[in-house]
Amino acid sequence: DIQMTQSPSSLSASVGDRVTITCQASQDISNYLNWYQQKPGKAPNLLIYDASDLEAGVPSRFSGRGSGRDFTFTISSLQPEDIATYYCQQYDDLPLTFGGGTKVEIK
Amino acid sequence: EVQLVESGGGLVQPGGSLRLSCAASGFTLSNYTMHWVRQAPGKGLEWLSYISGTSNTIFYSDSVTGRFTISRDNAKNSLYLQMNSLRAEDTAVYYCARDGVVVVPGQFDYWGQGTLVTVSS
């Protein structure tokens, strides 16, 4: 199975801060990587697909980059409504696997 | 508007069975691969299974192979997950999710609200 290692597991930042989350795959997954946002008590929501493509309707402050094994997800200016847990997920191979999640809080 | 609504969750004893359903609307179900994903309380996301639009291709994670069966009825706009031999570690919120990719499955573009399954005596 492809292991997805996400870091940090949690972070606290101020409104307006730039926030970056990293995700490393245990093997080369090309760009077969997605990022999801999950707010408390809600289902996940697709934000970024194919490592760097923004899903329709998602604010442009969210972005992703990377290929191969190393990926980053960035919120350029943290907003109060961005409080959530973020997950990376690979779909290069089965089983589909997720990172452990990064809980983002407001300082 | 795309909607996915899960049902069928509840409390079940270890070793018991449960059948989850996912009612789809707002799109043509037969055109899409569908998935089941679960989330144990306070934990991360775990993919369980997917089924192609025509049911020709089905895959399971090792954790549920031989115990869970995914199926669909496109005429009824429904996806199912039959869960047998349930264990305490199967306790989780179960989500159905639509796959947004035609060629390589694995991009969950719409999710249901989830249904809670609790396995306990």
Coordinates of N, CA and C in Angstrom, one line a residue:
Chain A
D1 N 0.8 -1.2 0.0 CA 0.0 0.0 0.0 C 0.9 1.2 0.0
I2 N 0.4 2.3 -0.7 CA 1.1 3.6 -0.7 C 0.8 4.3 0.6
Q3 N 1.8 4.7 1.4 CA 1.6 5.4 2.6 C 1.7 6.9 2.3
M4 N 0.8 7.7 2.9 CA 0.7 9.1 2.7 C 1.0 9.8 4.1
T5 N 2.1 10.5 4.2 CA 2.6 11.1 5.4 C 2.3 12.6 5.3
Q6 N 1.4 13.1 6.2 CA 1.1 14.5 6.2 C 1.7 15.1 7.4
S7 N 2.1 16.4 7.2 CA 2.6 17.2 8.3 C 2.3 18.6 8.1
P8 N 2.1 19.4 9.2 CA 2.0 18.9 10.6 C 0.7 18.2 10.8
S9 N 0.5 17.6 11.9 CA -0.8 17.0 12.2 C -1.8 18.0 12.7
S10 N -1.3 19.1 13.2 CA -2.1 20.3 13.6 C -1.3 21.5 13.5
L11 N -2.0 22.6 13.3 CA -1.3 23.9 13.3 C -2.3 25.0 13.8
S12 N -1.7 26.1 14.3 CA -2.5 27.2 14.7 C -1.9 28.5 14.1
A13 N -2.7 29.2 13.4 CA -2.3 30.4 12.7 C -3.3 31.5 12.8
S14 N -2.8 32.7 12.5 CA -3.7 33.9 12.6 C -4.4 34.1 11.3
V15 N -5.5 34.8 11.4 CA -6.2 35.2 10.2 C -5.3 36.0 9.3
G16 N -5.3 35.7 8.1 CA -4.4 36.4 7.1 C -3.1 35.7 6.9
D17 N -2.7 34.8 7.8 CA -1.4 34.1 7.6 C -1.4 33.1 6.4
R18 N -0.2 32.9 5.9 CA -0.1 31.9 4.9 C 0.2 30.5 5.6
V19 N -0.6 29.5 5.2 CA -0.5 28.2 5.8 C -0.1 27.2 4.8
T20 N 0.9 26.3 5.1 CA 1.3 25.3 4.2 C 1.3 23.9 4.9
I21 N 0.8 23.0 4.2 CA 0.7 21.6 4.7 C 1.5 20.7 3.7
T22 N 2.3 19.8 4.1 CA 3.0 18.9 3.2 C 2.5 17.5 3.3
C23 N 2.6 16.8 2.2 CA 2.2 15.4 2.1 C 3.3 14.7 1.3
Q24 N 3.7 13.6 1.8 CA 4.8 12.8 1.2 C 4.3 11.4 0.9
A25 N 4.3 10.9 -0.3 CA 4.0 9.5 -0.6 C 5.1 8.6 -0.4
S26 N 4.8 7.4 -0.1 CA 5.9 6.4 0.1 C 6.5 5.9 -1.2
Q27 N 5.9 6.3 -2.3 CA 6.5 6.0 -3.7 C 6.0 7.0 -4.6
D28 N 6.6 7.0 -5.8 CA 6.2 8.0 -6.8 C 4.7 7.8 -7.2
I29 N 3.9 8.9 -7.1 CA 2.5 8.8 -7.5 C 2.2 9.8 -8.6
S30 N 3.2 10.3 -9.3 CA 3.1 11.3 -10.4 C 2.3 12.5 -9.8
N31 N 1.2 12.8 -10.4 CA 0.4 13.9 -9.9 C -1.0 13.4 -9.4
Y32 N -1.1 12.1 -9.1 CA -2.4 11.5 -8.7 C -2.7 11.8 -7.3
L33 N -2.9 13.0 -7.0 CA -3.1 13.5 -5.6 C -4.2 14.5 -5.5
N34 N -5.1 14.3 -4.5 CA -6.1 15.2 -4.2 C -6.0 15.8 -2.8
W35 N -6.6 16.9 -2.6 CA -6.7 17.5 -1.2 C -8.2 17.8 -0.9
Y36 N -8.6 17.4 0.3 CA -9.9 17.6 0.8 C -9.9 18.4 2.1
Q37 N -11.0 19.1 2.3 CA -11.3 19.9 3.5 C -12.5 19.2 4.2
Q38 N -12.3 19.0 5.5 CA -13.4 18.5 6.3 C -13.7 19.3 7.5
K39 N -14.9 19.9 7.5 CA -15.3 20.7 8.7 C -15.9 19.8 9.7
P40 N -15.9 20.2 11.0 CA -16.4 19.3 12.0 C -17.9 18.9 11.7
G41 N -18.1 17.6 11.8 CA -19.4 17.0 11.7 C -19.9 17.0 10.2
K42 N -19.0 17.3 9.3 CA -19.4 17.3 7.9 C -18.6 16.3 7.1
A43 N -19.1 16.1 5.8 CA -18.4 15.2 4.9 C -17.2 16.0 4.3
P44 N -16.2 15.3 3.9 CA -15.1 16.0 3.2 C -15.5 16.7 1.9
N45 N -14.7 17.6 1.5 CA -15.1 18.4 0.3 C -13.8 18.5 -0.5
L46 N -13.9 18.2 -1.8 CA -12.7 18.2 -2.7 C -12.3 19.6 -3.0
L47 N -11.1 20.0 -2.7 CA -10.6 21.3 -3.0 C -9.6 21.3 -4.2
I48 N -8.7 20.4 -4.2 CA -7.6 20.4 -5.2 C -7.6 18.9 -5.8
Y49 N -7.5 18.8 -7.1 CA -7.3 17.5 -7.7 C -6.1 17.5 -8.7
D50 N -5.6 16.3 -9.0 CA -4.4 16.2 -9.8 C -3.3 17.1 -9.3
A51 N -3.1 17.2 -8.0 CA -2.1 17.9 -7.3 C -2.2 19.4 -7.3
S52 N -2.7 20.0 -8.4 CA -2.6 21.4 -8.4 C -3.8 22.1 -9.1
D53 N -4.8 21.3 -9.5 CA -6.0 21.9 -10.1 C -7.1 22.2 -9.1
L54 N -7.6 23.4 -9.2 CA -8.6 23.9 -8.2 C -10.0 23.4 -8.7
E55 N -10.7 22.8 -7.8 CA -12.0 22.4 -8.0 C -12.9 23.6 -8.3
A56 N -13.9 23.5 -9.1 CA -14.8 24.6 -9.4 C -15.5 25.1 -8.1
G57 N -15.5 26.4 -8.0 CA -16.2 27.0 -6.9 C -15.3 27.2 -5.6
V58 N -14.1 26.6 -5.7 CA -13.2 26.7 -4.5 C -12.4 28.0 -4.6
P59 N -12.4 28.7 -3.5 CA -11.6 30.0 -3.5 C -10.2 29.9 -3.9
S60 N -9.7 30.9 -4.6 CA -8.4 30.9 -5.2 C -7.3 31.0 -4.1
R61 N -7.6 31.3 -2.8 CA -6.6 31.3 -1.8 C -6.0 29.9 -1.5
F62 N -6.7 28.9 -2.0 CA -6.3 27.5 -1.8 C -5.5 27.1 -3.1
S63 N -4.3 26.4 -2.9 CA -3.5 26.0 -4.0 C -2.8 24.7 -3.6
G64 N -2.3 24.0 -4.6 CA -1.5 22.8 -4.4 C -0.4 22.7 -5.5
R65 N 0.6 22.1 -5.1 CA 1.7 21.8 -6.0 C 2.4 20.6 -5.7
G66 N 3.3 20.1 -6.6 CA 4.1 18.9 -6.4 C 3.8 17.8 -7.4
S67 N 4.8 16.9 -7.4 CA 4.6 15.7 -8.2 C 5.6 14.7 -7.7
G68 N 5.4 13.4 -8.1 CA 6.3 12.4 -7.6 C 6.0 11.9 -6.2
R69 N 6.8 12.3 -5.2 CA 6.5 11.9 -3.9 C 6.1 13.1 -2.9
D70 N 6.5 14.3 -3.3 CA 6.3 15.4 -2.4 C 5.3 16.5 -2.9
F71 N 4.4 16.8 -2.0 CA 3.3 17.7 -2.4 C 3.1 18.7 -1.3
T72 N 2.6 19.9 -1.7 CA 2.3 20.9 -0.7 C 0.9 21.5 -1.0
F73 N 0.2 21.9 0.1 CA -1.1 22.5 0.0 C -1.0 23.8 0.8
T74 N -1.4 24.9 0.1 CA -1.3 26.2 0.7 C -2.6 27.0 0.8
I75 N -2.8 27.6 1.9 CA -3.8 28.6 2.0 C -3.1 30.0 2.1
S76 N -3.3 30.8 1.1 CA -2.5 32.0 1.0 C -2.8 33.0 2.1
S77 N -4.1 33.1 2.5 CA -4.5 34.0 3.5 C -5.6 33.4 4.3
L78 N -5.2 32.9 5.5 CA -6.2 32.1 6.3 C -7.4 32.9 6.7
Q79 N -8.6 32.3 6.5 CA -9.8 32.9 6.9 C -10.5 32.1 8.0
P80 N -11.3 32.8 8.8 CA -12.0 32.0 9.9 C -12.8 30.8 9.4
E81 N -13.3 30.9 8.2 CA -14.1 29.7 7.7 C -13.2 28.6 7.2
D82 N -11.9 28.8 7.2 CA -11.0 27.7 6.8 C -10.7 26.7 7.9
I83 N -11.2 27.0 9.1 CA -11.0 26.1 10.2 C -11.6 24.7 9.9
A84 N -10.7 23.7 9.8 CA -11.1 22.4 9.3 C -9.9 21.5 9.4
T85 N -10.1 20.2 9.1 CA -9.0 19.3 8.9 C -8.9 19.0 7.4
Y86 N -7.6 19.0 7.0 CA -7.3 18.8 5.6 C -6.6 17.5 5.4
Y87 N -7.0 16.8 4.3 CA -6.5 15.5 4.0 C -5.9 15.5 2.6
C88 N -4.8 14.8 2.4 CA -4.3 14.5 1.1 C -4.7 13.0 0.8
Q89 N -4.8 12.7 -0.5 CA -5.3 11.3 -0.9 C -4.7 11.0 -2.2
Q90 N -4.1 9.8 -2.3 CA -3.5 9.4 -3.6 C -4.4 8.5 -4.3
Y91 N -4.4 8.5 -5.7 CA -5.1 7.6 -6.5 C -4.3 7.0 -7.6
D92 N -3.0 6.9 -7.3 CA -2.1 6.2 -8.3 C -2.3 4.7 -8.3
D93 N -2.6 4.2 -7.1 CA -2.7 2.7 -7.0 C -3.8 2.4 -5.9
L94 N -4.3 1.2 -6.0 CA -5.2 0.7 -5.0 C -4.4 -0.1 -3.9
P95 N -4.8 0.0 -2.7 CA -6.0 0.8 -2.2 C -5.7 2.3 -2.2
L96 N -6.8 3.0 -2.5 CA -6.7 4.5 -2.3 C -6.4 4.8 -0.9
T97 N -5.5 5.7 -0.7 CA -5.1 6.0 0.7 C -5.0 7.5 1.0
F98 N -5.3 7.8 2.2 CA -5.3 9.2 2.7 C -4.2 9.5 3.6
G99 N -3.8 10.7 3.7 CA -2.9 11.1 4.7 C -3.6 11.2 6.1
G100 N -2.9 11.4 7.1 CA -3.5 11.3 8.5 C -4.3 12.6 8.8
G101 N -4.2 13.6 8.0 CA -4.9 14.8 8.3 C -4.1 15.9 9.0
T102 N -4.5 17.1 8.7 CA -3.9 18.3 9.4 C -5.0 19.2 9.9
K103 N -5.1 19.3 11.2 CA -6.2 20.1 11.8 C -5.7 21.6 11.9
V104 N -6.4 22.5 11.2 CA -6.0 23.9 11.2 C -6.9 24.7 12.1
E105 N -6.3 25.4 13.0 CA -7.1 26.2 14.0 C -6.6 27.7 13.9
I106 N -7.4 28.6 14.4 CA -7.1 30.0 14.4 C -6.4 30.3 15.8
K107 N -5.3 31.1 15.7 CA -4.6 31.5 16.9 C -5.3 32.6 17.5
Chain B
E1 N -29.1 19.5 -8.9 CA -28.1 19.5 -7.8 C -27.7 18.0 -7.5
V2 N -26.5 17.7 -7.4 CA -26.0 16.4 -7.1 C -26.3 16.2 -5.6
Q3 N -27.0 15.1 -5.2 CA -27.2 14.7 -3.8 C -26.9 13.2 -3.6
L4 N -26.3 12.9 -2.5 CA -26.1 11.5 -2.1 C -26.6 11.4 -0.7
V5 N -27.5 10.5 -0.4 CA -28.0 10.4 0.9 C -27.9 8.9 1.4
E6 N -27.1 8.7 2.4 CA -26.9 7.4 3.0 C -28.0 7.1 4.0
S7 N -28.2 5.8 4.2 CA -29.1 5.3 5.2 C -28.8 3.9 5.6
G8 N -29.4 3.4 6.7 CA -29.1 2.0 7.1 C -28.2 1.8 8.2
G9 N -27.6 2.9 8.7 CA -26.7 2.7 9.8 C -27.4 2.5 11.1
G10 N -26.7 2.1 12.1 CA -27.3 1.9 13.4 C -26.4 1.0 14.3
L11 N -27.0 0.5 15.4 CA -26.2 -0.3 16.4 C -26.4 -1.7 16.0
V12 N -25.3 -2.5 16.0 CA -25.3 -3.9 15.6 C -24.3 -4.6 16.5
Q13 N -24.6 -5.8 16.8 CA -23.7 -6.6 17.7 C -22.6 -7.2 16.9
P14 N -21.4 -7.4 17.5 CA -20.3 -8.0 16.8 C -20.8 -9.3 16.2
G15 N -20.3 -9.5 14.9 CA -20.7 -10.7 14.2 C -22.0 -10.5 13.4
G16 N -22.6 -9.4 13.6 CA -23.9 -9.1 12.9 C -23.7 -8.6 11.5
S17 N -24.8 -8.2 10.9 CA -24.8 -7.7 9.5 C -25.6 -6.4 9.5
L18 N -25.3 -5.7 8.4 CA -26.0 -4.4 8.2 C -25.9 -4.1 6.7
R19 N -26.9 -3.5 6.1 CA -26.9 -3.1 4.7 C -27.1 -1.6 4.6
L20 N -26.1 -0.9 4.1 CA -26.2 0.5 3.9 C -26.7 0.8 2.5
S21 N -27.4 1.9 2.4 CA -27.9 2.3 1.1 C -27.4 3.8 0.9
C22 N -27.3 4.1 -0.4 CA -26.9 5.5 -0.8 C -27.8 5.9 -2.0
A23 N -28.7 6.8 -1.7 CA -29.6 7.3 -2.8 C -29.0 8.4 -3.5
A24 N -28.9 8.3 -4.8 CA -28.3 9.3 -5.6 C -29.4 10.1 -6.4
S25 N -29.1 11.4 -6.6 CA -30.0 12.2 -7.4 C -29.2 13.4 -8.0
G26 N -29.8 14.0 -9.0 CA -29.2 15.1 -9.7 C -28.1 14.7 -10.7
F27 N -27.9 13.5 -11.0 CA -27.0 13.0 -12.0 C -27.4 11.6 -12.4
T28 N -26.8 11.2 -13.5 CA -27.1 9.8 -14.0 C -26.1 8.8 -13.4
L29 N -26.6 8.1 -12.4 CA -25.7 7.2 -11.6 C -24.9 6.3 -12.5
S30 N -25.5 5.7 -13.5 CA -24.8 4.7 -14.3 C -23.5 5.2 -15.0
N31 N -23.4 6.5 -15.1 CA -22.2 7.1 -15.7 C -21.0 7.3 -14.8
Y32 N -21.2 6.9 -13.5 CA -20.2 7.2 -12.5 C -19.8 6.0 -11.7
T33 N -18.5 5.8 -11.5 CA -17.9 4.9 -10.5 C -18.3 5.5 -9.1
M34 N -18.6 4.6 -8.2 CA -19.0 5.1 -6.8 C -18.2 4.4 -5.8
H35 N -18.0 5.0 -4.7 CA -17.1 4.5 -3.6 C -17.8 4.5 -2.3
W36 N -17.3 3.7 -1.4 CA -17.6 3.8 0.1 C -16.3 4.1 0.8
V37 N -16.4 5.1 1.7 CA -15.3 5.6 2.5 C -15.8 5.7 4.0
R38 N -15.0 5.3 4.9 CA -15.5 5.4 6.3 C -14.5 6.2 7.2
Q39 N -15.0 6.6 8.3 CA -14.2 7.4 9.3 C -14.6 7.0 10.7
A40 N -13.7 6.3 11.3 CA -13.9 5.9 12.7 C -13.9 7.2 13.6
P41 N -14.6 7.1 14.7 CA -14.7 8.3 15.6 C -13.4 9.0 15.9
G42 N -13.2 10.2 15.6 CA -12.0 11.0 15.9 C -10.8 10.6 15.0
K43 N -11.0 9.8 14.0 CA -9.9 9.3 13.2 C -10.0 9.8 11.8
G44 N -9.0 9.4 10.9 CA -9.0 9.8 9.6 C -9.9 9.0 8.6
L45 N -9.7 9.3 7.4 CA -10.5 8.7 6.3 C -9.9 7.4 5.8
E46 N -10.8 6.4 5.6 CA -10.3 5.1 5.0 C -11.2 4.7 3.9
W47 N -10.6 4.5 2.7 CA -11.3 4.0 1.5 C -11.6 2.5 1.7
L48 N -12.8 2.1 1.3 CA -13.2 0.7 1.5 C -13.4 0.0 0.2
S49 N -14.1 0.6 -0.8 CA -14.5 -0.1 -2.0 C -14.9 0.8 -3.1
Y50 N -14.8 0.3 -4.3 CA -15.5 1.1 -5.4 C -16.1 0.1 -6.4
I51 N -17.1 0.6 -7.1 CA -17.8 -0.2 -8.1 C -18.0 0.7 -9.4
S52 N -17.6 0.2 -10.5 CA -17.8 1.0 -11.8 C -19.2 1.2 -12.1
G53 N -19.5 2.0 -13.1 CA -20.8 2.4 -13.5 C -21.7 1.2 -13.9
T54 N -21.1 0.2 -14.5 CA -21.8 -0.9 -15.0 C -21.6 -2.1 -14.1
S55 N -21.0 -1.9 -13.0 CA -20.7 -3.0 -12.0 C -19.7 -4.0 -12.5
N56 N -19.0 -3.7 -13.6 CA -18.0 -4.7 -14.2 C -16.7 -4.7 -13.4
T57 N -16.4 -3.6 -12.7 CA -15.2 -3.6 -11.9 C -15.5 -3.2 -10.5
I58 N -15.0 -4.1 -9.6 CA -15.2 -3.9 -8.2 C -13.9 -4.1 -7.4
F59 N -13.5 -3.3 -6.5 CA -12.3 -3.5 -5.7 C -12.7 -3.2 -4.2
Y60 N -11.9 -3.9 -3.3 CA -12.1 -3.7 -1.9 C -10.8 -3.5 -1.2
S61 N -10.8 -2.8 -0.1 CA -9.6 -2.7 0.7 C -9.4 -4.1 1.4
D62 N -8.2 -4.4 1.9 CA -8.0 -5.6 2.6 C -8.8 -5.7 3.9
S63 N -9.1 -4.6 4.5 CA -9.7 -4.6 5.8 C -11.2 -5.1 5.7
V64 N -11.8 -5.1 4.5 CA -13.2 -5.5 4.4 C -13.4 -6.6 3.3
T65 N -12.3 -7.0 2.6 CA -12.5 -8.1 1.7 C -13.0 -9.3 2.3
G66 N -14.0 -9.9 1.7 CA -14.6 -11.2 2.2 C -15.7 -10.9 3.2
R67 N -15.8 -9.7 3.7 CA -16.9 -9.4 4.7 C -17.9 -8.4 4.1
F68 N -17.5 -7.5 3.3 CA -18.3 -6.5 2.8 C -18.5 -6.7 1.3
T69 N -19.7 -6.3 0.8 CA -20.0 -6.5 -0.6 C -20.7 -5.2 -1.1
I70 N -20.1 -4.6 -2.2 CA -20.6 -3.4 -2.8 C -21.5 -3.8 -3.9
S71 N -22.6 -3.0 -4.2 CA -23.4 -3.3 -5.3 C -24.2 -2.0 -5.7
R72 N -24.8 -2.0 -6.8 CA -25.6 -0.9 -7.2 C -26.8 -1.3 -8.0
D73 N -27.8 -0.5 -8.0 CA -29.0 -0.6 -8.9 C -29.2 0.7 -9.6
N74 N -28.7 0.8 -10.8 CA -28.8 2.1 -11.5 C -30.2 2.5 -11.8
A75 N -31.1 1.5 -12.0 CA -32.5 1.8 -12.2 C -33.1 2.5 -11.0
K76 N -32.6 2.1 -9.8 CA -33.2 2.7 -8.6 C -32.3 3.8 -8.1
N77 N -31.3 4.2 -8.9 CA -30.4 5.3 -8.4 C -29.8 5.1 -7.1
S78 N -29.4 3.8 -6.8 CA -28.9 3.5 -5.5 C -27.6 2.7 -5.5
L79 N -26.8 2.9 -4.5 CA -25.6 2.2 -4.2 C -25.8 1.5 -2.8
Y80 N -25.1 0.3 -2.7 CA -25.3 -0.4 -1.5 C -24.0 -0.9 -0.9
L81 N -24.0 -1.2 0.4 CA -22.8 -1.8 1.0 C -23.4 -2.9 2.0
Q82 N -23.3 -4.1 1.7 CA -23.7 -5.2 2.6 C -22.5 -5.5 3.5
M83 N -22.7 -5.4 4.8 CA -21.6 -5.6 5.7 C -21.9 -6.8 6.6
N84 N -21.1 -7.8 6.6 CA -21.3 -9.0 7.4 C -20.1 -9.2 8.3
S85 N -20.3 -10.1 9.3 CA -19.2 -10.4 10.3 C -18.6 -9.1 10.8
L86 N -19.5 -8.2 11.3 CA -19.0 -6.9 11.8 C -18.2 -7.0 13.0
R87 N -17.2 -6.1 13.2 CA -16.3 -6.1 14.3 C -16.4 -4.7 15.0
A88 N -15.9 -4.7 16.2 CA -15.9 -3.4 16.9 C -15.2 -2.3 16.1
E89 N -14.1 -2.7 15.4 CA -13.3 -1.8 14.7 C -13.9 -1.3 13.4
D90 N -15.1 -1.8 13.1 CA -15.9 -1.3 11.9 C -16.8 -0.1 12.3
T91 N -16.8 0.2 13.6 CA -17.5 1.4 14.1 C -17.0 2.6 13.4
A92 N -17.9 3.3 12.7 CA -17.4 4.5 11.9 C -18.6 5.2 11.3
V93 N -18.4 6.4 10.8 CA -19.3 7.0 9.9 C -19.0 6.5 8.5
Y94 N -20.0 6.0 7.7 CA -19.8 5.5 6.4 C -20.3 6.5 5.4
Y95 N -19.5 6.9 4.5 CA -19.8 7.8 3.4 C -19.9 7.1 2.1
C96 N -20.9 7.4 1.2 CA -20.8 7.1 -0.2 C -20.2 8.3 -0.9
A97 N -19.5 8.1 -2.0 CA -18.9 9.2 -2.7 C -18.9 8.9 -4.2
R98 N -19.1 10.0 -4.9 CA -19.1 9.8 -6.4 C -17.7 10.1 -6.9
D99 N -17.3 9.3 -7.9 CA -16.0 9.5 -8.5 C -16.1 10.5 -9.7
G100 N -15.3 11.5 -9.7 CA -15.3 12.5 -10.7 C -14.4 12.3 -11.9
V101 N -13.7 11.1 -11.9 CA -12.7 10.9 -13.0 C -13.2 9.7 -13.9
V102 N -13.1 9.9 -15.2 CA -13.5 8.8 -16.1 C -12.5 7.7 -16.2
V103 N -11.2 8.1 -16.3 CA -10.2 7.1 -16.7 C -9.7 6.4 -15.4
V104 N -9.2 7.1 -14.5 CA -8.5 6.6 -13.3 C -9.4 6.9 -12.1
P105 N -10.1 5.9 -11.5 CA -10.9 6.1 -10.4 C -10.1 6.6 -9.2
G106 N -10.7 7.5 -8.4 CA -10.1 7.9 -7.1 C -10.2 9.3 -6.8
Q107 N -11.1 10.0 -7.4 CA -11.3 11.5 -7.1 C -12.7 11.6 -6.6
F108 N -12.9 11.9 -5.3 CA -14.3 11.9 -4.8 C -14.8 13.4 -4.9
D109 N -15.7 13.6 -5.9 CA -16.1 15.0 -6.1 C -17.4 15.3 -5.4
Y110 N -18.2 14.3 -5.0 CA -19.4 14.6 -4.2 C -19.5 13.5 -3.1
W111 N -19.9 13.9 -1.9 CA -20.0 13.0 -0.8 C -21.4 13.0 -0.2
G112 N -21.9 11.9 0.4 CA -23.1 12.0 1.2 C -22.8 12.6 2.5
Q113 N -23.8 12.7 3.4 CA -23.6 13.2 4.7 C -23.1 12.2 5.7
G114 N -23.2 10.9 5.3 CA -22.6 9.8 6.2 C -23.7 9.2 7.0
T115 N -23.5 7.9 7.4 CA -24.4 7.2 8.3 C -23.5 6.5 9.3
L116 N -23.9 6.6 10.6 CA -23.1 6.0 11.6 C -23.4 4.6 11.9
V117 N -22.4 3.7 11.9 CA -22.5 2.3 12.2 C -21.7 2.1 13.5
T118 N -22.4 1.5 14.5 CA -21.8 1.3 15.8 C -21.9 -0.2 16.0
V119 N -20.7 -0.9 16.2 CA -20.7 -2.3 16.5 C -20.3 -2.5 17.9
S120 N -21.3 -3.0 18.7 CA -21.1 -3.1 20.1 C -22.1 -4.1 20.7
S121 N -21.7 -4.8 21.7 CA -22.6 -5.7 22.4 C -23.3 -4.9 23.6

